PDB file of C-alpha atoms and ligand atoms in Angstrom:
ATOM      1  CA  MET O 176     155.357  96.999  86.236  1.00  0.00           C
ATOM      2  CA  GLU O 177     152.294  95.831  84.498  1.00  0.00           C
ATOM      3  CA  ALA O 178     152.055  92.564  86.771  1.00  0.00           C
ATOM      4  CA  ASN O 179     152.453  95.273  89.858  1.00  0.00           C
ATOM      5  CA  ASN O 180     149.917  97.558  89.307  1.00  0.00           C
ATOM      6  CA  LYS O 181     147.550  94.589  89.181  1.00  0.00           C
ATOM      7  CA  PHE O 182     148.669  93.297  92.630  1.00  0.00           C
ATOM      8  CA  ASP O 183     147.729  96.325  93.495  1.00  0.00           C
ATOM      9  CA  LYS O 184     144.135  97.055  91.884  1.00  0.00           C
ATOM     10  CA  ILE O 185     143.147  93.557  93.553  1.00  0.00           C
ATOM     11  CA  ILE O 186     143.990  94.865  96.983  1.00  0.00           C
ATOM     12  CA  GLU O 187     142.337  98.451  96.573  1.00  0.00           C
ATOM     13  CA  ALA O 188     139.304  96.668  95.276  1.00  0.00           C
ATOM     14  CA  ARG O 189     139.487  94.102  98.398  1.00  0.00           C
ATOM     15  CA  MET O 190     139.867  97.103 101.081  1.00  0.00           C
ATOM     16  CA  LYS O 191     137.197  98.916  99.441  1.00  0.00           C
ATOM     17  CA  LEU O 192     135.080  95.767 100.418  1.00  0.00           C
ATOM     18  CA  LYS O 193     136.169  95.510 103.667  1.00  0.00           C
ATOM     19  CA  ALA O 194     135.274  99.321 104.345  1.00  0.00           C
ATOM     20  CA  ARG O 195     131.755  98.845 102.843  1.00  0.00           C
ATOM     21  CA  PHE O 196     131.514  95.648 105.130  1.00  0.00           C
ATOM     22  CA  GLU O 197     132.477  97.785 108.369  1.00  0.00           C
ATOM     23  CA  GLU O 198     130.044 100.407 107.103  1.00  0.00           C
ATOM     24  CA  LYS O 199     127.282  98.188 106.965  1.00  0.00           C
ATOM     25  CA  MET O 200     127.884  96.159 110.363  1.00  0.00           C
ATOM     26  CA  LYS O 201     127.569  99.306 112.405  1.00  0.00           C
ATOM     27  CA  ALA O 202     124.184  99.249 111.150  1.00  0.00           C
ATOM     28  CA  THR O 203     123.778  95.059 112.077  1.00  0.00           C
ATOM     29  CA  PRO O 204     122.895  93.836 115.252  1.00  0.00           C
ATOM     30  CA  SER O 205     125.918  91.044 116.570  1.00  0.00           C
ATOM     31  CA  VAL O 206     126.167  87.420 114.885  1.00  0.00           C
ATOM     32  CA  ALA O 207     128.293  86.177 117.375  1.00  0.00           C
ATOM     33  CA  ASP O 208     126.867  82.389 117.449  1.00  0.00           C
ATOM     34  CA  ASP O 209     128.748  79.934 119.589  1.00  0.00           C
ATOM     35  CA  ARG O 210     127.395  76.520 118.022  1.00  0.00           C
ATOM     36  CA  PRO O 211     129.789  74.528 116.310  1.00  0.00           C
ATOM     37  CA  LEU O 212     131.001  75.965 112.661  1.00  0.00           C
ATOM     38  CA  GLY O 213     129.616  74.122 110.078  1.00  0.00           C
ATOM     39  CA  THR O 214     132.091  72.807 107.565  1.00  0.00           C
ATOM     40  CA  GLY O 215     129.502  70.546 105.276  1.00  0.00           C
ATOM     41  CA  PRO O 216     126.054  68.564 105.318  1.00  0.00           C
ATOM     42  CA  ALA O 217     126.955  66.159 107.854  1.00  0.00           C
ATOM     43  CA  ASN O 218     127.694  69.280 110.159  1.00  0.00           C
ATOM     44  CA  ARG O 219     125.034  72.025 108.991  1.00  0.00           C
ATOM     45  CA  HIS O 220     122.370  70.590 111.436  1.00  0.00           C
ATOM     46  CA  GLY O 221     119.894  73.471 112.819  1.00  0.00           C
ATOM     47  CA  MET O 222     122.106  76.408 111.132  1.00  0.00           C
ATOM     48  CA  PRO O 223     121.122  78.976 108.263  1.00  0.00           C
ATOM     49  CA  LYS O 224     122.151  77.189 105.200  1.00  0.00           C
ATOM     50  CA  LEU O 225     124.357  80.205 104.215  1.00  0.00           C
ATOM     51  CA  PRO O 226     126.659  82.152 107.020  1.00  0.00           C
ATOM     52  CA  VAL O 227     125.050  85.035 107.163  1.00  0.00           C
ATOM     53  CA  GLY O 228     125.863  88.311 104.319  1.00  0.00           C
ATOM     54  CA  GLN O 229     127.033  85.133 101.768  1.00  0.00           C
ATOM     55  CA  TYR O 230     125.203  84.953  98.597  1.00  0.00           C
ATOM     56  CA  LEU O 231     125.018  81.187  96.455  1.00  0.00           C
ATOM     57  CA  THR O 232     127.185  80.633  93.667  1.00  0.00           C
ATOM     58  CA  GLN O 233     126.858  77.261  91.743  1.00  0.00           C
ATOM     59  CA  LYS O 234     129.659  78.659  89.505  1.00  0.00           C
ATOM     60  CA  TRP O 235     133.439  79.337  90.929  1.00  0.00           C
ATOM     61  CA  PRO O 236     134.826  82.371  90.849  1.00  0.00           C
ATOM     62  CA  VAL O 237     139.063  82.286  90.824  1.00  0.00           C
ATOM     63  CA  LEU O 238     140.149  85.067  93.500  1.00  0.00           C
ATOM     64  CA  ASP O 239     143.766  85.700  94.012  1.00  0.00           C
ATOM     65  CA  LEU O 240     146.415  88.150  93.813  1.00  0.00           C
ATOM     66  CA  GLY O 241     146.521  87.759  90.172  1.00  0.00           C
ATOM     67  CA  TYR O 242     149.390  85.391  89.299  1.00  0.00           C
ATOM     68  CA  HIS O 243     149.046  81.575  88.688  1.00  0.00           C
ATOM     69  CA  PRO O 244     152.529  79.958  89.587  1.00  0.00           C
ATOM     70  CA  ASP O 245     152.552  76.326  86.270  1.00  0.00           C
ATOM     71  CA  VAL O 246     154.490  74.122  88.568  1.00  0.00           C
ATOM     72  CA  SER O 247     154.779  71.426  86.666  1.00  0.00           C
ATOM     73  CA  LEU O 248     154.286  67.962  88.632  1.00  0.00           C
ATOM     74  CA  GLU O 249     157.878  67.041  88.193  1.00  0.00           C
ATOM     75  CA  ARG O 250     159.437  70.522  89.802  1.00  0.00           C
ATOM     76  CA  TRP O 251     156.492  70.281  92.712  1.00  0.00           C
ATOM     77  CA  ARG O 252     157.853  70.220  95.833  1.00  0.00           C
ATOM     78  CA  LEU O 253     155.298  70.269  99.604  1.00  0.00           C
ATOM     79  CA  THR O 254     158.173  71.039 101.824  1.00  0.00           C
ATOM     80  CA  ILE O 255     156.722  70.543 105.964  1.00  0.00           C
ATOM     81  CA  ARG O 256     159.211  72.149 108.455  1.00  0.00           C
ATOM     82  CA  GLY O 257     159.487  73.899 111.382  1.00  0.00           C
ATOM     83  CA  GLU O 258     158.487  73.006 114.928  1.00  0.00           C
ATOM     84  CA  VAL O 259     158.561  69.443 113.845  1.00  0.00           C
ATOM     85  CA  GLU O 260     160.390  66.722 115.052  1.00  0.00           C
ATOM     86  CA  ASN O 261     160.798  64.906 111.457  1.00  0.00           C
ATOM     87  CA  PRO O 262     160.926  67.824 108.366  1.00  0.00           C
ATOM     88  CA  VAL O 263     160.355  66.182 104.781  1.00  0.00           C
ATOM     89  CA  ILE O 264     159.927  67.439 101.700  1.00  0.00           C
ATOM     90  CA  LEU O 265     157.333  65.728  99.352  1.00  0.00           C
ATOM     91  CA  THR O 266     157.489  64.613  95.847  1.00  0.00           C
ATOM     92  CA  TRP O 267     154.845  64.286  94.077  1.00  0.00           C
ATOM     93  CA  ASP O 268     154.808  60.868  94.023  1.00  0.00           C
ATOM     94  CA  ASP O 269     155.387  60.910  98.391  1.00  0.00           C
ATOM     95  CA  PHE O 270     152.275  63.150  98.614  1.00  0.00           C
ATOM     96  CA  MET O 271     150.154  60.486  96.596  1.00  0.00           C
ATOM     97  CA  ALA O 272     151.284  57.619  98.160  1.00  0.00           C
ATOM     98  CA  MET O 273     149.672  59.099 101.520  1.00  0.00           C
ATOM     99  CA  PRO O 274     145.866  58.209 102.541  1.00  0.00           C
ATOM    100  CA  GLN O 275     143.768  59.555 100.382  1.00  0.00           C
ATOM    101  CA  THR O 276     140.971  61.336 101.942  1.00  0.00           C
ATOM    102  CA  GLU O 277     137.371  62.001 100.401  1.00  0.00           C
ATOM    103  CA  ASP O 278     134.831  64.856 101.368  1.00  0.00           C
ATOM    104  CA  VAL O 279     132.334  67.590 100.944  1.00  0.00           C
ATOM    105  CA  SER O 280     132.558  70.538 102.265  1.00  0.00           C
ATOM    106  CA  ASP O 281     132.038  74.358 101.975  1.00  0.00           C
ATOM    107  CA  PHE O 282     133.700  76.818 100.495  1.00  0.00           C
ATOM    108  CA  HIS O 283     133.306  80.523 101.901  1.00  0.00           C
ATOM    109  CA  CYS O 284     135.043  83.436 100.421  1.00  0.00           C
ATOM    110  CA  VAL O 285     134.706  86.770 102.189  1.00  0.00           C
ATOM    111  CA  THR O 286     133.730  88.709  99.132  1.00  0.00           C
ATOM    112  CA  THR O 287     130.298  86.632 100.331  1.00  0.00           C
ATOM    113  CA  TRP O 288     129.790  84.313  97.400  1.00  0.00           C
ATOM    114  CA  SER O 289     129.590  80.694  98.891  1.00  0.00           C
ATOM    115  CA  ARG O 290     129.728  76.832  97.109  1.00  0.00           C
ATOM    116  CA  MET O 291     128.379  74.019  99.535  1.00  0.00           C
ATOM    117  CA  ASP O 292     128.626  71.098  99.002  1.00  0.00           C
ATOM    118  CA  VAL O 293     132.386  70.866  96.674  1.00  0.00           C
ATOM    119  CA  PRO O 294     133.613  67.051  96.960  1.00  0.00           C
ATOM    120  CA  TRP O 295     137.058  66.871  97.623  1.00  0.00           C
ATOM    121  CA  VAL O 296     139.966  64.454  97.198  1.00  0.00           C
ATOM    122  CA  GLY O 297     143.295  64.839  99.071  1.00  0.00           C
ATOM    123  CA  VAL O 298     145.683  64.248 101.659  1.00  0.00           C
ATOM    124  CA  ARG O 299     144.404  65.116 104.995  1.00  0.00           C
ATOM    125  CA  LEU O 300     146.613  67.983 107.058  1.00  0.00           C
ATOM    126  CA  MET O 301     146.334  66.044 110.023  1.00  0.00           C
ATOM    127  CA  ASP O 302     147.762  62.699 108.678  1.00  0.00           C
ATOM    128  CA  LEU O 303     150.937  64.887 107.356  1.00  0.00           C
ATOM    129  CA  ALA O 304     151.028  66.086 110.706  1.00  0.00           C
ATOM    130  CA  ALA O 305     151.599  62.872 112.089  1.00  0.00           C
ATOM    131  CA  LEU O 306     154.016  62.157 109.598  1.00  0.00           C
ATOM    132  CA  VAL O 307     156.592  64.822 110.558  1.00  0.00           C
ATOM    133  CA  GLN O 308     155.042  64.890 114.238  1.00  0.00           C
ATOM    134  CA  PRO O 309     154.751  68.697 115.289  1.00  0.00           C
ATOM    135  CA  LYS O 310     156.237  69.139 118.404  1.00  0.00           C
ATOM    136  CA  GLU O 311     154.780  69.868 121.682  1.00  0.00           C
ATOM    137  CA  THR O 312     156.128  74.138 121.360  1.00  0.00           C
ATOM    138  CA  ALA O 313     154.165  73.994 118.011  1.00  0.00           C
ATOM    139  CA  THR O 314     150.940  76.282 118.341  1.00  0.00           C
ATOM    140  CA  HIS O 315     150.181  77.779 114.754  1.00  0.00           C
ATOM    141  CA  ILE O 316     151.163  77.170 111.113  1.00  0.00           C
ATOM    142  CA  MET O 317     151.940  79.643 108.081  1.00  0.00           C
ATOM    143  CA  CYS O 318     151.253  78.129 104.542  1.00  0.00           C
ATOM    144  CA  TYR O 319     153.111  79.089 102.092  1.00  0.00           C
ATOM    145  CA  GLY O 320     151.884  79.528  98.050  1.00  0.00           C
ATOM    146  CA  TYR O 321     154.108  79.307  94.741  1.00  0.00           C
ATOM    147  CA  ASP O 322     152.762  82.948  93.884  1.00  0.00           C
ATOM    148  CA  THR O 323     153.970  83.741  97.519  1.00  0.00           C
ATOM    149  CA  TYR O 324     150.730  84.240  99.390  1.00  0.00           C
ATOM    150  CA  THR O 325     150.702  82.939 102.964  1.00  0.00           C
ATOM    151  CA  THR O 326     148.000  82.271 105.334  1.00  0.00           C
ATOM    152  CA  ASN O 327     148.360  81.553 109.371  1.00  0.00           C
ATOM    153  CA  ILE O 328     146.022  78.834 111.424  1.00  0.00           C
ATOM    154  CA  SER O 329     145.960  77.788 115.045  1.00  0.00           C
ATOM    155  CA  LEU O 330     146.703  74.185 114.771  1.00  0.00           C
ATOM    156  CA  GLU O 331     143.343  73.766 116.841  1.00  0.00           C
ATOM    157  CA  GLU O 332     141.526  74.494 113.678  1.00  0.00           C
ATOM    158  CA  ALA O 333     144.611  73.702 111.096  1.00  0.00           C
ATOM    159  CA  LEU O 334     144.100  69.570 112.461  1.00  0.00           C
ATOM    160  CA  LYS O 335     140.710  69.001 112.046  1.00  0.00           C
ATOM    161  CA  PRO O 336     139.888  66.145 109.768  1.00  0.00           C
ATOM    162  CA  ASP O 337     138.048  68.015 106.723  1.00  0.00           C
ATOM    163  CA  VAL O 338     141.363  69.861 106.619  1.00  0.00           C
ATOM    164  CA  LEU O 339     142.570  68.735 103.248  1.00  0.00           C
ATOM    165  CA  LEU O 340     145.489  69.231 100.831  1.00  0.00           C
ATOM    166  CA  VAL O 341     143.320  68.016  97.828  1.00  0.00           C
ATOM    167  CA  HIS O 342     144.433  67.523  94.082  1.00  0.00           C
ATOM    168  CA  THR O 343     140.608  66.791  93.071  1.00  0.00           C
ATOM    169  CA  ALA O 344     137.668  68.564  93.019  1.00  0.00           C
ATOM    170  CA  ASP O 345     134.498  68.019  91.379  1.00  0.00           C
ATOM    171  CA  GLY O 346     135.778  64.929  90.308  1.00  0.00           C
ATOM    172  CA  ALA O 347     138.494  66.440  88.174  1.00  0.00           C
ATOM    173  CA  PRO O 348     142.338  67.072  88.769  1.00  0.00           C
ATOM    174  CA  LEU O 349     141.836  71.032  90.581  1.00  0.00           C
ATOM    175  CA  SER O 350     143.082  73.242  87.473  1.00  0.00           C
ATOM    176  CA  LEU O 351     145.355  75.686  87.658  1.00  0.00           C
ATOM    177  CA  GLU O 352     143.665  78.715  88.232  1.00  0.00           C
ATOM    178  CA  HIS O 353     142.266  77.058  91.429  1.00  0.00           C
ATOM    179  CA  GLY O 354     145.647  76.167  93.015  1.00  0.00           C
ATOM    180  CA  GLY O 355     146.597  72.776  91.000  1.00  0.00           C
ATOM    181  CA  PRO O 356     148.209  70.895  91.304  1.00  0.00           C
ATOM    182  CA  VAL O 357     147.575  70.798  94.925  1.00  0.00           C
ATOM    183  CA  ARG O 358     145.417  73.576  97.241  1.00  0.00           C
ATOM    184  CA  MET O 359     144.473  73.822 101.045  1.00  0.00           C
ATOM    185  CA  ILE O 360     141.170  73.733 101.877  1.00  0.00           C
ATOM    186  CA  VAL O 361     139.727  75.417 105.646  1.00  0.00           C
ATOM    187  CA  PRO O 362     136.149  74.753 105.026  1.00  0.00           C
ATOM    188  CA  GLN O 363     135.333  75.878 108.848  1.00  0.00           C
ATOM    189  CA  LEU O 364     137.028  78.936 107.590  1.00  0.00           C
ATOM    190  CA  TYR O 365     136.570  81.637 105.097  1.00  0.00           C
ATOM    191  CA  ALA O 366     138.230  80.333 102.278  1.00  0.00           C
ATOM    192  CA  TRP O 367     141.332  83.139 102.489  1.00  0.00           C
ATOM    193  CA  LYS O 368     142.750  80.538 105.166  1.00  0.00           C
ATOM    194  CA  GLY O 369     143.485  77.915 102.038  1.00  0.00           C
ATOM    195  CA  SER O 370     146.382  78.503 100.106  1.00  0.00           C
ATOM    196  CA  LYS O 371     146.292  77.459  96.540  1.00  0.00           C
ATOM    197  CA  TRP O 372     149.591  76.395  94.781  1.00  0.00           C
ATOM    198  CA  ILE O 373     150.493  74.937  97.955  1.00  0.00           C
ATOM    199  CA  LYS O 374     154.476  74.893  98.551  1.00  0.00           C
ATOM    200  CA  ARG O 375     155.438  74.561 102.242  1.00  0.00           C
ATOM    201  CA  ILE O 376     153.766  74.088 105.466  1.00  0.00           C
ATOM    202  CA  GLU O 377     155.947  75.939 108.572  1.00  0.00           C
ATOM    203  CA  PHE O 378     154.640  74.974 112.510  1.00  0.00           C
ATOM    204  CA  MET O 379     155.301  77.803 114.880  1.00  0.00           C
ATOM    205  CA  SER O 380     155.241  78.245 118.352  1.00  0.00           C
ATOM    206  CA  GLU O 381     153.768  81.032 118.004  1.00  0.00           C
ATOM    207  CA  ASP O 382     151.243  83.167 115.780  1.00  0.00           C
ATOM    208  CA  LYS O 383     152.051  85.395 113.265  1.00  0.00           C
ATOM    209  CA  PRO O 384     150.014  87.336 110.243  1.00  0.00           C
ATOM    210  CA  GLY O 385     149.763  86.250 106.908  1.00  0.00           C
ATOM    211  CA  PHE O 386     149.174  87.716 103.532  1.00  0.00           C
ATOM    212  CA  TRP O 387     145.224  89.259 104.259  1.00  0.00           C
ATOM    213  CA  GLU O 388     145.129  88.837 108.067  1.00  0.00           C
ATOM    214  CA  ASP O 389     148.266  91.872 107.556  1.00  0.00           C
ATOM    215  CA  ARG O 390     146.029  93.864 105.831  1.00  0.00           C
ATOM    216  CA  GLY O 391     143.253  94.202 108.601  1.00  0.00           C
ATOM    217  CA  TYR O 392     141.820  90.170 107.461  1.00  0.00           C
ATOM    218  CA  SER O 393     140.738  88.401 110.550  1.00  0.00           C
ATOM    219  CA  ASN O 394     143.124  86.179 112.468  1.00  0.00           C
ATOM    220  CA  THR O 395     140.371  83.271 113.511  1.00  0.00           C
ATOM    221  CA  ALA O 396     137.862  83.853 109.512  1.00  0.00           C
ATOM    222  CA  TYR O 397     134.836  81.762 111.342  1.00  0.00           C
ATOM    223  CA  PRO O 398     131.918  82.714 108.424  1.00  0.00           C
ATOM    224  CA  TRP O 399     129.146  81.162 110.512  1.00  0.00           C
ATOM    225  CA  ARG O 400     130.082  84.019 113.097  1.00  0.00           C
ATOM    226  CA  ASN O 401     130.455  86.620 110.047  1.00  0.00           C
ATOM    227  CA  ASP O 402     134.082  87.357 111.702  1.00  0.00           C
ATOM    228  CA  ARG O 403     135.560  88.746 108.420  1.00  0.00           C
ATOM    229  CA  TYR O 404     137.908  91.389 109.593  1.00  0.00           C
ATOM    230  CA  SER O 405     139.684  91.607 112.781  1.00  0.00           C
ATOM    231  CA  ASP O 406     138.736  95.012 113.940  1.00  0.00           C
ATOM    232  CA  ASN O 407     135.223  92.699 114.808  1.00  0.00           C
ATOM    233  CA  ASP O 408     136.910  90.583 116.464  1.00  0.00           C
ATOM    234  CA  GLU O 409     136.288  92.574 120.079  1.00  0.00           C
TER     235      GLU O 409
HETATM  236  N1  MTE K 735     148.528  81.180  97.045  1.00  0.00           N
HETATM  237  C1  MTE K 735     147.255  81.610  97.208  1.00  0.00           C
HETATM  238  N2  MTE K 735     146.174  81.235  98.123  1.00  0.00           N
HETATM  239  C2  MTE K 735     144.884  81.602  97.540  1.00  0.00           C
HETATM  240  C3  MTE K 735     144.676  82.914  97.098  1.00  0.00           C
HETATM  241  C4  MTE K 735     146.329  83.443  96.350  1.00  0.00           C
HETATM  242  O1  MTE K 735     145.856  84.658  96.674  1.00  0.00           O
HETATM  243  N3  MTE K 735     146.947  82.782  96.910  1.00  0.00           N
HETATM  244  N4  MTE K 735     143.479  83.815  97.600  1.00  0.00           N
HETATM  245  C5  MTE K 735     142.398  83.119  98.838  1.00  0.00           C
HETATM  246  C6  MTE K 735     141.258  83.718  99.253  1.00  0.00           C
HETATM  247  S1  MTE K 735     141.314  85.381  99.327  1.00  0.00           S
HETATM  248  C7  MTE K 735     140.450  82.934  98.362  1.00  0.00           C
HETATM  249  S2  MTE K 735     138.673  83.151  98.495  1.00  0.00           S
HETATM  250  C8  MTE K 735     140.548  81.334  97.955  1.00  0.00           C
HETATM  251  C9  MTE K 735     139.797  81.376  96.338  1.00  0.00           C
HETATM  252  O2  MTE K 735     140.129  79.974  95.650  1.00  0.00           O
HETATM  253  P1  MTE K 735     139.149  80.044  94.433  1.00  0.00           P
HETATM  254  O3  MTE K 735     140.460  80.786  93.447  1.00  0.00           O
HETATM  255  O4  MTE K 735     139.994  78.875  94.198  1.00  0.00           O
HETATM  256  O5  MTE K 735     138.068  80.172  94.671  1.00  0.00           O
HETATM  257  O6  MTE K 735     142.207  81.688  97.715  1.00  0.00           O
HETATM  258  C10 MTE K 735     142.399  81.720  98.477  1.00  0.00           C
HETATM  259  N5  MTE K 735     144.089  81.091  98.680  1.00  0.00           N
HETATM  260 MO1   MO K 736     138.569  85.352  99.305  1.00  0.00          MO
END
């Protein structure tokens, strides 16, 4: 009961913020921008320092549904299945034996804070896709967290080279509160598209809304286009 209460409050607060933003957007000229989307220092040329409506934070706030699933490395599994030729269930050792990628990228939360230039280490979703071989029918993925969270991403965005399943951030193992042992990051999209405590990735032959997308958040979620809520897609 306690937990449910907390959960409802988190959703209520997010919906209030959404309403406030919608008011603000009515009074703001369109910020639609077709230039390439920034994801990190190398891609930020000609871009303003921060996406519109975002402020810079050095700290790293914790944002989730209020439940932090503590999965030991022994029990941890990553399942990748759906519209793929070769579904897999990876153990921690399997995952760590995959090619490891280091990258520096940005983290934009829809609640308006941005952390810039975060150093990460992890496995590219691209490399995991090469392992499972998506069928030609695959167009989207759904990511599932151990906390029951879900978020959907188009394959076009998901297979960009800086989309990582990270186990290390700021030079240290990813903490439980930030989604450790492994979370996803999708730097070119708002941070809710990156599932913490990632458990399963399902390749799909059609799009389907995840947790926040089902509650009015943008399906596409481009921070550099102020693309926060689905009502602003048109
Ligand atoms: N599994 C899971 N992943 C999640 C969330 C969540 O509630 N559960 N929240 C999302 C949101 S809204 C944001 S802004 C980021 C926050 O990540 P952080 O807590 O590490 O800052 O995680 C995203 N991924
Ligand atoms: Mo968020």
